[in-house]
Amino acid sequence: MPLERDEQADRDVDVVVVGFGGAGACAALEAARSGASVLAVDRFTGGGATAMSGGIVYAGGGTSVQKAAGVVDTVDDMVAYLRQETGDVVSEETLREFCATSAEMVEWLADAGVPFDPSVCPFKTSYPPNDYYLYYSGSENAWPYRSAATPAPRGHRTHGRGTSGRAFFAALASAARAAVRVLPQTTATSLLVEDGRVVGVECRTLRSRWHTVLHRYATRPGLYFPGFARVLHRRIAALETARGRTVRIRARRGVVLSAGGFVHNREMLRAHAPEFRGGLPLGTQGDDGSGIRLGESVGGVADRMSSVSAWRFLTPPSALLRGVLVDESGSRFVDESSYGAAIGSKLVLERGGKAWLLVDETILRAARRQIRRETLWFQRLSAHYLLRVALVRGPSVEEVARRSGVDPAGLAATVAAYGRGEDAFGKAAELVAPLTGPYALIDCSYGPRLGYPCPVLTLGGLRVDEKTGQVLDVPGLYAAGRTAVGLCSNSYVSGLSLADCVFSGRRAGRHAAANL
C-alpha cells in the first residue's frame, strides 16, 4: 500500500527516534534544537512507562528547587551517594558529569514546561502525598550511605496531583511536538544498514481507534491486572498484523532507540532474571524488549540484563520504619529505612522472597493514625491491607512467630538484641527502640498480591559509548533510557531512571544530530 502524503514527506529525515516516551521525547527535542530534522515513531501514542510513573526526577547538587526549599546540597555529596548505588555500571567521569549537570537538567526541563515545587516532605515515604514535591527518594538516610555523604532530598516530583508522570510527559511531549514530527501507532520492525552503518528503520504503521482504546485499557487498569493486559495485547497484535502497512524511513544522521525495557517480555525475563517473575510489571506492553533486540540484530551487545528492580516498600505509613524486618529464621537482613528497591533486591535474591515486619501495638496505632495524611489512594489501599489483613497478632514474640511460620527462637533472639540497641545495620537512632507486646508480624513477602503488589522493572539494555550514547561498534545507532545500560542499571532509586532518560536521551539526540 502506498504511503500517505504526510508519511511520504517524512521518508528522509536527519534523525529517527524509535519510542516516544521520556527518553525518546528528550532525544527528539535535543536533536531538533541541535538543528536536525527529526521523526519520532511510537508503537502506541507516546508516553510509555514515563507517563505511568511518579514523575520523579533525581537531581541535586544545588538545583533551583532545592535552593528555593532552603536545602543545601553539593555535587560532591551527590556523587558520593550515587557512587554506592551505581557501582561500576558507569565511569566516574560519567557519574560526575551527570551530577554536575543535574541543576542544569532541571532548568532544561522547566524550560520545556515541566513544573516543579520546592515543598519538602517531612517524613520518609515511597512517594509523597499531594502537599509535597521534594523528598528523600532513595537510601540517603540509611546506613552506610549517610556515612559517606551528607544526605539531601533529591527526589524532584513533578507538580501534579496523584502520580505525576502524566504531567511530566505532557509538558515534555508538548515541547517536543512543537519541534519534531511524531508518527504514532508505528512499530519499528528492523533497522536499515548500508556499508556497516545504520541508515534508517523499517516500520509497520496503521491508523486504528480500537488500537488506541485497547492500549489504554491494557495500560490502566491493565497495570494492576497483567493477565487482563496480556489478553488485550493479543488483540492489539492481531490488529497490527491485519491492518499494518510497511514504511521505510531513512535517517541521514542517526537512529535513536528509546523503546523502553523488557519487563513485559516473559521469555526474556525468564531467561535473564527468573527470580523476579511474579512481580507486578511496571511499564506498558511496549516494554517488550523490542528496542534491545533491534540493537542486537545489527551487532549491538546487551548487558546488565539480570538487573531488575523489585520494590518492597515498608512506607507509608512512616511509623512502620520502627519495626524489625526478618526472614524465616527470624533474622534481620537490612536497615528498614533503606529504599524499597534495596529491600526488594535482598528479599528476592538473598532471602527466597520471604520476609515479615515485626511491630508492636504502639507502632500499629501510630501507623493507622498516619494513613490519611501520608498516603495517596494506591498507597492507602496497601497500608490498610498490611495493617488489617496481612498480619498475625499475639501476646508474645514466640506466639506470632509460630503462627506466621517464622522460627520463634531466632525471632526472640533478634528482638532481644534489638532492644539492647545492638543494630548491625546502623539504622538511625531515632528509629530504634525496644518493642513491647502485644505484637504483630506483617507478611511482606514477594509475590503477586493485589493488596500489596511488588512492582518490578528491568534495568539492563544495550551497551553504549558513555560520551555519545552510540551503541558500541554500531555506527549510526544510538540508545537511551531503559533500552540502554545507564546510571540506574546497577540499582534503582526513585527518580534515577527518569533522570537517566533525560540525561541519556539528550546525549543521544545531540550526538545523533551532529553525526554527519
Short mmCIF file of N, CA, C and O in Angstrom, two decimals, residues 240-367:
data_model
loop_
_atom_site.label_atom_id
_atom_site.label_comp_id
_atom_site.label_asym_id
_atom_site.label_seq_id
_atom_site.Cartn_x
_atom_site.Cartn_y
_atom_site.Cartn_z
N GLU A 240 -2.49 -5.05 14.48
CA GLU A 240 -1.28 -4.59 13.80
C GLU A 240 -0.95 -5.49 12.62
O GLU A 240 -0.52 -5.02 11.57
N THR A 241 -1.15 -6.80 12.80
CA THR A 241 -0.87 -7.74 11.71
C THR A 241 -1.85 -7.56 10.57
O THR A 241 -1.48 -7.57 9.39
N ALA A 242 -3.12 -7.40 10.90
CA ALA A 242 -4.15 -7.34 9.86
C ALA A 242 -4.16 -6.01 9.12
O ALA A 242 -4.42 -5.97 7.90
N ARG A 243 -3.88 -4.90 9.81
CA ARG A 243 -4.09 -3.59 9.20
C ARG A 243 -2.82 -2.77 9.00
O ARG A 243 -2.87 -1.68 8.41
N GLY A 244 -1.71 -3.27 9.49
CA GLY A 244 -0.47 -2.51 9.36
C GLY A 244 0.09 -2.55 7.94
O GLY A 244 -0.13 -3.49 7.18
N ARG A 245 0.82 -1.51 7.57
CA ARG A 245 1.50 -1.47 6.28
C ARG A 245 2.94 -1.04 6.49
O ARG A 245 3.28 -0.37 7.46
N THR A 246 3.79 -1.42 5.59
CA THR A 246 5.22 -1.21 5.73
C THR A 246 5.63 0.20 5.32
O THR A 246 5.18 0.71 4.29
N VAL A 247 6.46 0.81 6.15
CA VAL A 247 7.01 2.13 5.88
C VAL A 247 8.52 2.06 6.08
O VAL A 247 8.99 1.53 7.10
N ARG A 248 9.28 2.57 5.13
CA ARG A 248 10.73 2.66 5.29
C ARG A 248 11.12 4.12 5.44
O ARG A 248 10.73 4.97 4.63
N ILE A 249 11.86 4.40 6.50
CA ILE A 249 12.25 5.78 6.79
C ILE A 249 13.78 5.83 6.88
O ILE A 249 14.38 5.13 7.68
N ARG A 250 14.37 6.66 6.05
CA ARG A 250 15.82 6.79 6.06
C ARG A 250 16.24 7.90 7.02
O ARG A 250 15.57 8.93 7.13
N ALA A 251 17.35 7.67 7.70
CA ALA A 251 17.90 8.64 8.65
C ALA A 251 19.29 9.06 8.16
O ALA A 251 20.21 8.24 8.15
N ARG A 252 19.41 10.31 7.77
CA ARG A 252 20.68 10.76 7.21
C ARG A 252 21.80 10.81 8.25
O ARG A 252 22.97 10.65 7.92
N ARG A 253 21.42 11.02 9.53
CA ARG A 253 22.47 11.19 10.55
C ARG A 253 22.47 10.07 11.59
O ARG A 253 23.54 9.67 12.05
N GLY A 254 21.31 9.60 12.00
CA GLY A 254 21.32 8.54 13.01
C GLY A 254 19.94 8.11 13.44
O GLY A 254 18.94 8.79 13.21
N VAL A 255 19.90 6.94 14.07
CA VAL A 255 18.68 6.38 14.66
C VAL A 255 18.90 6.23 16.16
O VAL A 255 19.94 5.74 16.60
N VAL A 256 17.92 6.68 16.93
CA VAL A 256 17.98 6.57 18.39
C VAL A 256 16.94 5.56 18.85
O VAL A 256 15.75 5.72 18.56
N LEU A 257 17.39 4.51 19.55
CA LEU A 257 16.47 3.52 20.11
C LEU A 257 16.13 3.92 21.54
O LEU A 257 17.02 4.00 22.40
N SER A 258 14.87 4.16 21.81
CA SER A 258 14.42 4.54 23.16
C SER A 258 13.06 3.91 23.40
O SER A 258 12.09 4.58 23.71
N ALA A 259 13.01 2.60 23.23
CA ALA A 259 11.75 1.86 23.24
C ALA A 259 11.47 1.16 24.57
O ALA A 259 10.62 0.27 24.64
N GLY A 260 12.15 1.56 25.63
CA GLY A 260 11.86 1.01 26.95
C GLY A 260 12.59 -0.28 27.23
O GLY A 260 13.49 -0.70 26.49
N GLY A 261 12.22 -0.93 28.33
CA GLY A 261 12.87 -2.15 28.77
C GLY A 261 12.17 -3.40 28.27
O GLY A 261 11.54 -3.40 27.22
N PHE A 262 12.25 -4.50 29.07
CA PHE A 262 11.65 -5.76 28.60
C PHE A 262 10.82 -6.44 29.68
O PHE A 262 10.63 -7.65 29.67
N VAL A 263 10.27 -5.65 30.62
CA VAL A 263 9.54 -6.26 31.72
C VAL A 263 8.28 -6.98 31.27
O VAL A 263 7.79 -7.88 31.96
N HIS A 264 7.75 -6.64 30.09
CA HIS A 264 6.56 -7.33 29.59
C HIS A 264 6.90 -8.43 28.59
O HIS A 264 5.99 -8.96 27.94
N ASN A 265 8.18 -8.79 28.50
CA ASN A 265 8.57 -9.93 27.67
C ASN A 265 8.86 -11.09 28.61
O ASN A 265 9.92 -11.17 29.23
N ARG A 266 7.91 -11.99 28.74
CA ARG A 266 8.01 -13.05 29.73
C ARG A 266 9.17 -14.00 29.42
O ARG A 266 9.85 -14.51 30.33
N GLU A 267 9.45 -14.23 28.13
CA GLU A 267 10.55 -15.11 27.77
C GLU A 267 11.90 -14.50 28.13
O GLU A 267 12.79 -15.18 28.66
N MET A 268 12.06 -13.20 27.86
CA MET A 268 13.32 -12.54 28.20
C MET A 268 13.50 -12.46 29.71
O MET A 268 14.60 -12.68 30.23
N LEU A 269 12.42 -12.20 30.43
CA LEU A 269 12.51 -12.13 31.89
C LEU A 269 12.85 -13.50 32.46
O LEU A 269 13.67 -13.62 33.39
N ARG A 270 12.27 -14.54 31.89
CA ARG A 270 12.55 -15.90 32.35
C ARG A 270 14.01 -16.27 32.07
O ARG A 270 14.66 -16.93 32.87
N ALA A 271 14.54 -15.81 30.94
CA ALA A 271 15.91 -16.15 30.57
C ALA A 271 16.95 -15.38 31.39
O ALA A 271 17.99 -15.93 31.76
N HIS A 272 16.67 -14.11 31.69
CA HIS A 272 17.68 -13.27 32.31
C HIS A 272 17.49 -13.06 33.82
O HIS A 272 18.47 -12.85 34.53
N ALA A 273 16.26 -13.06 34.28
CA ALA A 273 16.01 -12.77 35.70
C ALA A 273 14.81 -13.57 36.20
O ALA A 273 13.79 -12.99 36.60
N PRO A 274 14.91 -14.91 36.20
CA PRO A 274 13.75 -15.73 36.56
C PRO A 274 13.28 -15.52 37.99
O PRO A 274 12.11 -15.76 38.30
N GLU A 275 14.17 -15.03 38.88
CA GLU A 275 13.78 -14.85 40.29
C GLU A 275 12.69 -13.79 40.44
O GLU A 275 11.95 -13.78 41.43
N PHE A 276 12.59 -12.89 39.46
CA PHE A 276 11.69 -11.76 39.60
C PHE A 276 10.34 -11.98 38.91
O PHE A 276 9.54 -11.05 38.83
N ARG A 277 10.10 -13.18 38.42
CA ARG A 277 8.77 -13.48 37.91
C ARG A 277 7.80 -13.49 39.08
O ARG A 277 8.12 -13.88 40.19
N GLY A 278 6.61 -13.02 38.85
CA GLY A 278 5.62 -12.95 39.92
C GLY A 278 5.44 -11.55 40.46
O GLY A 278 4.51 -11.29 41.21
N GLY A 279 6.34 -10.64 40.06
CA GLY A 279 6.16 -9.24 40.43
C GLY A 279 5.18 -8.56 39.50
O GLY A 279 4.74 -9.12 38.49
N LEU A 280 4.82 -7.33 39.84
CA LEU A 280 3.89 -6.57 39.02
C LEU A 280 4.68 -5.80 37.97
O LEU A 280 5.45 -4.89 38.30
N PRO A 281 4.56 -6.15 36.68
CA PRO A 281 5.36 -5.49 35.65
C PRO A 281 5.06 -4.00 35.58
O PRO A 281 3.91 -3.60 35.37
N LEU A 282 6.08 -3.18 35.76
CA LEU A 282 5.89 -1.74 35.75
C LEU A 282 6.31 -1.21 34.38
O LEU A 282 7.50 -1.06 34.08
N GLY A 283 5.33 -0.96 33.55
CA GLY A 283 5.59 -0.49 32.20
C GLY A 283 4.36 -0.72 31.34
O GLY A 283 3.31 -1.16 31.82
N THR A 284 4.49 -0.42 30.07
CA THR A 284 3.41 -0.70 29.14
C THR A 284 3.75 -1.95 28.35
O THR A 284 4.85 -2.50 28.45
N GLN A 285 2.79 -2.41 27.53
CA GLN A 285 3.05 -3.57 26.69
C GLN A 285 4.15 -3.29 25.67
O GLN A 285 4.70 -4.22 25.08
N GLY A 286 4.50 -2.01 25.50
CA GLY A 286 5.62 -1.67 24.63
C GLY A 286 6.96 -1.99 25.23
O GLY A 286 7.98 -2.02 24.52
N ASP A 287 7.01 -2.23 26.55
CA ASP A 287 8.26 -2.62 27.22
C ASP A 287 8.48 -4.12 27.02
O ASP A 287 8.49 -4.90 27.98
N ASP A 288 8.66 -4.51 25.77
CA ASP A 288 8.76 -5.92 25.41
C ASP A 288 10.15 -6.30 24.92
O ASP A 288 10.33 -7.39 24.34
N GLY A 289 11.12 -5.43 25.13
CA GLY A 289 12.49 -5.72 24.71
C GLY A 289 12.76 -5.51 23.23
O GLY A 289 13.86 -5.82 22.75
N SER A 290 11.79 -4.95 22.49
CA SER A 290 11.95 -4.82 21.05
C SER A 290 13.11 -3.89 20.68
O SER A 290 13.83 -4.13 19.71
N GLY A 291 13.30 -2.82 21.45
CA GLY A 291 14.40 -1.91 21.16
C GLY A 291 15.74 -2.58 21.36
O GLY A 291 16.68 -2.41 20.55
N ILE A 292 15.87 -3.34 22.44
CA ILE A 292 17.11 -4.07 22.70
C ILE A 292 17.37 -5.09 21.60
O ILE A 292 18.49 -5.21 21.09
N ARG A 293 16.33 -5.81 21.19
CA ARG A 293 16.50 -6.81 20.14
C ARG A 293 16.85 -6.17 18.80
O ARG A 293 17.65 -6.75 18.03
N LEU A 294 16.31 -5.00 18.51
CA LEU A 294 16.70 -4.31 17.28
C LEU A 294 18.19 -4.01 17.29
O LEU A 294 18.88 -4.21 16.29
N GLY A 295 18.68 -3.51 18.42
CA GLY A 295 20.10 -3.22 18.51
C GLY A 295 20.96 -4.46 18.37
O GLY A 295 21.99 -4.45 17.68
N GLU A 296 20.53 -5.55 19.00
CA GLU A 296 21.29 -6.80 18.90
C GLU A 296 21.30 -7.33 17.47
O GLU A 296 22.27 -7.96 17.04
N SER A 297 20.23 -7.06 16.72
CA SER A 297 20.13 -7.60 15.36
C SER A 297 21.19 -7.04 14.42
O SER A 297 21.47 -7.63 13.37
N VAL A 298 21.79 -5.90 14.78
CA VAL A 298 22.81 -5.30 13.92
C VAL A 298 24.18 -5.27 14.60
O VAL A 298 25.06 -4.52 14.19
N GLY A 299 24.34 -6.06 15.63
CA GLY A 299 25.65 -6.17 16.25
C GLY A 299 25.79 -5.53 17.61
O GLY A 299 26.87 -5.59 18.22
N GLY A 300 24.73 -4.90 18.14
CA GLY A 300 24.80 -4.33 19.48
C GLY A 300 24.85 -5.42 20.53
O GLY A 300 24.41 -6.56 20.30
N VAL A 301 25.42 -5.11 21.69
CA VAL A 301 25.56 -6.08 22.76
C VAL A 301 24.79 -5.60 23.99
O VAL A 301 24.94 -4.46 24.43
N ALA A 302 23.96 -6.49 24.50
CA ALA A 302 23.18 -6.16 25.71
C ALA A 302 23.98 -6.54 26.95
O ALA A 302 24.78 -7.48 26.94
N ASP A 303 23.74 -5.81 28.02
CA ASP A 303 24.46 -6.04 29.27
C ASP A 303 23.53 -5.72 30.45
O ASP A 303 22.50 -5.06 30.28
N ARG A 304 23.89 -6.20 31.62
CA ARG A 304 23.13 -5.99 32.86
C ARG A 304 21.69 -6.47 32.73
O ARG A 304 20.77 -5.92 33.36
N MET A 305 21.48 -7.50 31.95
CA MET A 305 20.13 -7.95 31.69
C MET A 305 19.49 -8.65 32.89
O MET A 305 18.27 -8.79 32.96
N SER A 306 20.30 -9.10 33.83
CA SER A 306 19.74 -9.71 35.03
C SER A 306 19.43 -8.69 36.10
O SER A 306 18.92 -9.04 37.18
N SER A 307 19.72 -7.42 35.82
CA SER A 307 19.48 -6.36 36.79
C SER A 307 18.01 -5.93 36.71
O SER A 307 17.58 -5.30 35.75
N VAL A 308 17.28 -6.28 37.74
CA VAL A 308 15.84 -5.97 37.81
C VAL A 308 15.57 -5.35 39.17
O VAL A 308 16.09 -5.78 40.19
N SER A 309 14.76 -4.31 39.18
CA SER A 309 14.41 -3.64 40.42
C SER A 309 13.04 -4.12 40.90
O SER A 309 12.06 -4.08 40.15
N ALA A 310 13.00 -4.62 42.13
CA ALA A 310 11.75 -5.05 42.75
C ALA A 310 11.49 -4.17 43.96
O ALA A 310 12.35 -4.03 44.83
N TRP A 311 10.34 -3.56 44.03
CA TRP A 311 10.05 -2.56 45.05
C TRP A 311 9.23 -3.15 46.19
O TRP A 311 8.03 -3.39 46.05
N ARG A 312 9.89 -3.36 47.33
CA ARG A 312 9.16 -3.79 48.51
C ARG A 312 9.25 -2.65 49.55
O ARG A 312 10.12 -2.61 50.40
N PHE A 313 8.32 -1.70 49.40
CA PHE A 313 8.30 -0.54 50.29
C PHE A 313 7.59 -0.89 51.60
O PHE A 313 6.54 -1.54 51.60
N LEU A 314 8.17 -0.42 52.70
CA LEU A 314 7.54 -0.55 54.00
C LEU A 314 6.74 0.68 54.36
O LEU A 314 5.93 0.65 55.31
N THR A 315 6.97 1.77 53.65
CA THR A 315 6.25 3.02 53.92
C THR A 315 5.53 3.48 52.66
O THR A 315 5.94 3.11 51.55
N PRO A 316 4.52 4.35 52.85
CA PRO A 316 3.94 4.82 54.09
C PRO A 316 3.03 3.74 54.72
O PRO A 316 2.66 2.81 54.02
N PRO A 317 2.69 3.87 56.02
CA PRO A 317 2.98 4.95 56.96
C PRO A 317 4.43 4.89 57.47
O PRO A 317 4.99 3.81 57.62
N SER A 318 4.97 6.03 57.82
CA SER A 318 6.37 6.12 58.22
C SER A 318 6.65 5.44 59.56
O SER A 318 7.79 5.06 59.83
N ALA A 319 5.64 5.28 60.40
CA ALA A 319 5.85 4.62 61.70
C ALA A 319 6.36 3.20 61.55
O ALA A 319 7.03 2.67 62.45
N LEU A 320 6.07 2.56 60.44
CA LEU A 320 6.48 1.18 60.24
C LEU A 320 8.00 1.03 60.16
O LEU A 320 8.52 -0.08 60.32
N LEU A 321 8.71 2.12 59.92
CA LEU A 321 10.17 2.04 59.88
C LEU A 321 10.75 1.67 61.24
O LEU A 321 11.91 1.25 61.33
N ARG A 322 9.96 1.81 62.31
CA ARG A 322 10.44 1.46 63.63
C ARG A 322 10.32 -0.05 63.89
O ARG A 322 10.77 -0.55 64.94
N GLY A 323 9.74 -0.78 62.94
CA GLY A 323 9.62 -2.23 63.07
C GLY A 323 10.92 -2.94 62.72
O GLY A 323 11.93 -2.34 62.37
N VAL A 324 10.87 -4.27 62.81
CA VAL A 324 12.03 -5.12 62.56
C VAL A 324 11.69 -6.09 61.43
O VAL A 324 10.74 -6.89 61.56
N LEU A 325 12.40 -6.00 60.31
CA LEU A 325 12.13 -6.86 59.16
C LEU A 325 13.01 -8.11 59.25
O LEU A 325 14.23 -8.00 59.36
N VAL A 326 12.38 -9.28 59.21
CA VAL A 326 13.11 -10.53 59.41
C VAL A 326 12.77 -11.53 58.32
O VAL A 326 11.74 -11.42 57.63
N ASP A 327 13.64 -12.55 58.19
CA ASP A 327 13.40 -13.65 57.26
C ASP A 327 12.80 -14.84 58.02
O ASP A 327 12.41 -14.72 59.18
N GLU A 328 12.75 -16.01 57.38
CA GLU A 328 12.13 -17.19 58.00
C GLU A 328 12.86 -17.63 59.27
O GLU A 328 12.25 -18.22 60.17
N SER A 329 14.16 -17.35 59.33
CA SER A 329 14.92 -17.74 60.52
C SER A 329 14.73 -16.77 61.67
O SER A 329 15.25 -16.99 62.77
N GLY A 330 14.02 -15.67 61.43
CA GLY A 330 13.83 -14.66 62.45
C GLY A 330 14.95 -13.64 62.51
O GLY A 330 15.00 -12.81 63.43
N SER A 331 15.84 -13.65 61.51
CA SER A 331 17.00 -12.75 61.50
C SER A 331 16.72 -11.51 60.65
O SER A 331 16.09 -11.59 59.59
N ARG A 332 17.20 -10.36 61.14
CA ARG A 332 17.16 -9.13 60.32
C ARG A 332 18.15 -9.27 59.17
O ARG A 332 19.17 -9.96 59.29
N PHE A 333 17.87 -8.56 58.06
CA PHE A 333 18.79 -8.62 56.94
C PHE A 333 19.00 -7.28 56.25
O PHE A 333 19.71 -7.20 55.24
N VAL A 334 18.43 -6.19 56.80
CA VAL A 334 18.53 -4.90 56.14
C VAL A 334 18.13 -3.80 57.12
O VAL A 334 17.40 -4.06 58.09
N ASP A 335 18.64 -2.59 56.88
CA ASP A 335 18.14 -1.40 57.58
C ASP A 335 16.75 -1.11 57.02
O ASP A 335 16.58 -0.86 55.82
N GLU A 336 15.76 -1.14 57.89
CA GLU A 336 14.38 -0.99 57.43
C GLU A 336 14.10 0.36 56.79
O GLU A 336 13.09 0.51 56.08
N SER A 337 14.95 1.35 57.03
CA SER A 337 14.74 2.66 56.41
C SER A 337 15.36 2.76 55.02
O SER A 337 15.33 3.82 54.40
N SER A 338 15.93 1.65 54.53
CA SER A 338 16.50 1.64 53.18
C SER A 338 15.40 1.81 52.14
O SER A 338 14.22 1.55 52.39
N TYR A 339 15.82 2.24 50.95
CA TYR A 339 14.87 2.39 49.85
C TYR A 339 14.24 1.04 49.51
O TYR A 339 14.86 -0.02 49.63
N GLY A 340 13.01 1.07 49.04
CA GLY A 340 12.25 -0.14 48.78
C GLY A 340 12.90 -1.10 47.80
O GLY A 340 12.77 -2.32 47.94
N ALA A 341 13.63 -0.58 46.81
CA ALA A 341 14.29 -1.47 45.86
C ALA A 341 15.49 -2.16 46.50
O ALA A 341 15.82 -3.30 46.13
N ALA A 342 16.16 -1.50 47.43
CA ALA A 342 17.26 -2.14 48.15
C ALA A 342 16.74 -3.29 49.00
O ALA A 342 17.34 -4.37 49.07
N ILE A 343 15.59 -3.07 49.64
CA ILE A 343 14.96 -4.13 50.42
C ILE A 343 14.51 -5.25 49.50
O ILE A 343 14.73 -6.43 49.76
N GLY A 344 13.88 -4.88 48.39
CA GLY A 344 13.36 -5.88 47.46
C GLY A 344 14.45 -6.76 46.87
O GLY A 344 14.26 -7.97 46.71
N SER A 345 15.59 -6.17 46.56
CA SER A 345 16.69 -6.94 45.99
C SER A 345 17.19 -7.99 46.98
O SER A 345 17.36 -9.17 46.62
N LYS A 346 17.40 -7.60 48.24
CA LYS A 346 17.85 -8.56 49.24
C LYS A 346 16.78 -9.61 49.51
O LYS A 346 17.08 -10.80 49.70
N LEU A 347 15.54 -9.17 49.51
CA LEU A 347 14.43 -10.08 49.78
C LEU A 347 14.36 -11.19 48.73
O LEU A 347 14.26 -12.38 49.06
N VAL A 348 14.44 -10.82 47.46
CA VAL A 348 14.28 -11.79 46.38
C VAL A 348 15.53 -12.62 46.17
O VAL A 348 15.48 -13.85 46.03
N LEU A 349 16.69 -11.97 46.14
CA LEU A 349 17.93 -12.66 45.77
C LEU A 349 18.61 -13.37 46.92
O LEU A 349 19.36 -14.32 46.70
N GLU A 350 18.36 -12.91 48.16
CA GLU A 350 19.08 -13.49 49.30
C GLU A 350 18.18 -14.24 50.28
O GLU A 350 18.67 -15.09 51.02
N ARG A 351 16.89 -13.90 50.33
CA ARG A 351 16.02 -14.47 51.36
C ARG A 351 14.87 -15.28 50.80
O ARG A 351 13.89 -15.55 51.51
N GLY A 352 14.97 -15.68 49.56
CA GLY A 352 13.94 -16.53 48.97
C GLY A 352 12.58 -15.90 48.86
O GLY A 352 11.56 -16.59 48.73
N GLY A 353 12.52 -14.55 48.93
CA GLY A 353 11.26 -13.84 48.78
C GLY A 353 10.40 -13.82 50.02
O GLY A 353 9.27 -13.32 49.97
N LYS A 354 10.89 -14.32 51.17
CA LYS A 354 10.09 -14.40 52.38
C LYS A 354 10.57 -13.39 53.42
O LYS A 354 11.75 -13.37 53.78
N ALA A 355 9.66 -12.57 53.92
CA ALA A 355 10.01 -11.60 54.96
C ALA A 355 8.77 -11.16 55.72
O ALA A 355 7.66 -11.14 55.17
N TRP A 356 8.98 -10.80 56.99
CA TRP A 356 7.90 -10.31 57.85
C TRP A 356 8.40 -9.11 58.65
O TRP A 356 9.58 -9.05 59.04
N LEU A 357 7.53 -8.17 58.87
CA LEU A 357 7.87 -6.99 59.67
C LEU A 357 7.23 -7.13 61.05
O LEU A 357 6.00 -7.19 61.17
N LEU A 358 8.07 -7.19 62.07
CA LEU A 358 7.57 -7.29 63.44
C LEU A 358 7.36 -5.89 64.01
O LEU A 358 8.26 -5.06 64.00
N VAL A 359 6.15 -5.63 64.49
CA VAL A 359 5.82 -4.34 65.12
C VAL A 359 5.06 -4.63 66.41
O VAL A 359 4.62 -5.77 66.66
N ASP A 360 4.94 -3.59 67.24
CA ASP A 360 4.13 -3.74 68.45
C ASP A 360 2.88 -2.86 68.35
O ASP A 360 2.68 -2.16 67.35
N GLU A 361 2.06 -2.89 69.37
CA GLU A 361 0.79 -2.17 69.32
C GLU A 361 0.99 -0.66 69.22
O GLU A 361 0.21 0.04 68.56
N THR A 362 2.06 -0.16 69.83
CA THR A 362 2.34 1.28 69.76
C THR A 362 2.60 1.71 68.33
O THR A 362 2.10 2.73 67.85
N ILE A 363 3.40 0.92 67.61
CA ILE A 363 3.70 1.22 66.21
C ILE A 363 2.44 1.10 65.36
O ILE A 363 2.17 1.94 64.48
N LEU A 364 1.65 0.07 65.60
CA LEU A 364 0.41 -0.12 64.83
C LEU A 364 -0.52 1.08 64.98
O LEU A 364 -1.09 1.57 63.99
N ARG A 365 -0.70 1.55 66.20
CA ARG A 365 -1.60 2.69 66.42
C ARG A 365 -1.08 3.93 65.70
O ARG A 365 -1.85 4.66 65.08
N ALA A 366 0.22 4.18 65.81
CA ALA A 366 0.80 5.35 65.14
C ALA A 366 0.66 5.24 63.63
O ALA A 366 0.33 6.22 62.95
N ALA A 367 0.88 4.06 63.10
CA ALA A 367 0.78 3.85 61.66
C ALA A 367 -0.64 4.10 61.16
O ALA A 367 -0.86 4.72 60.11
#
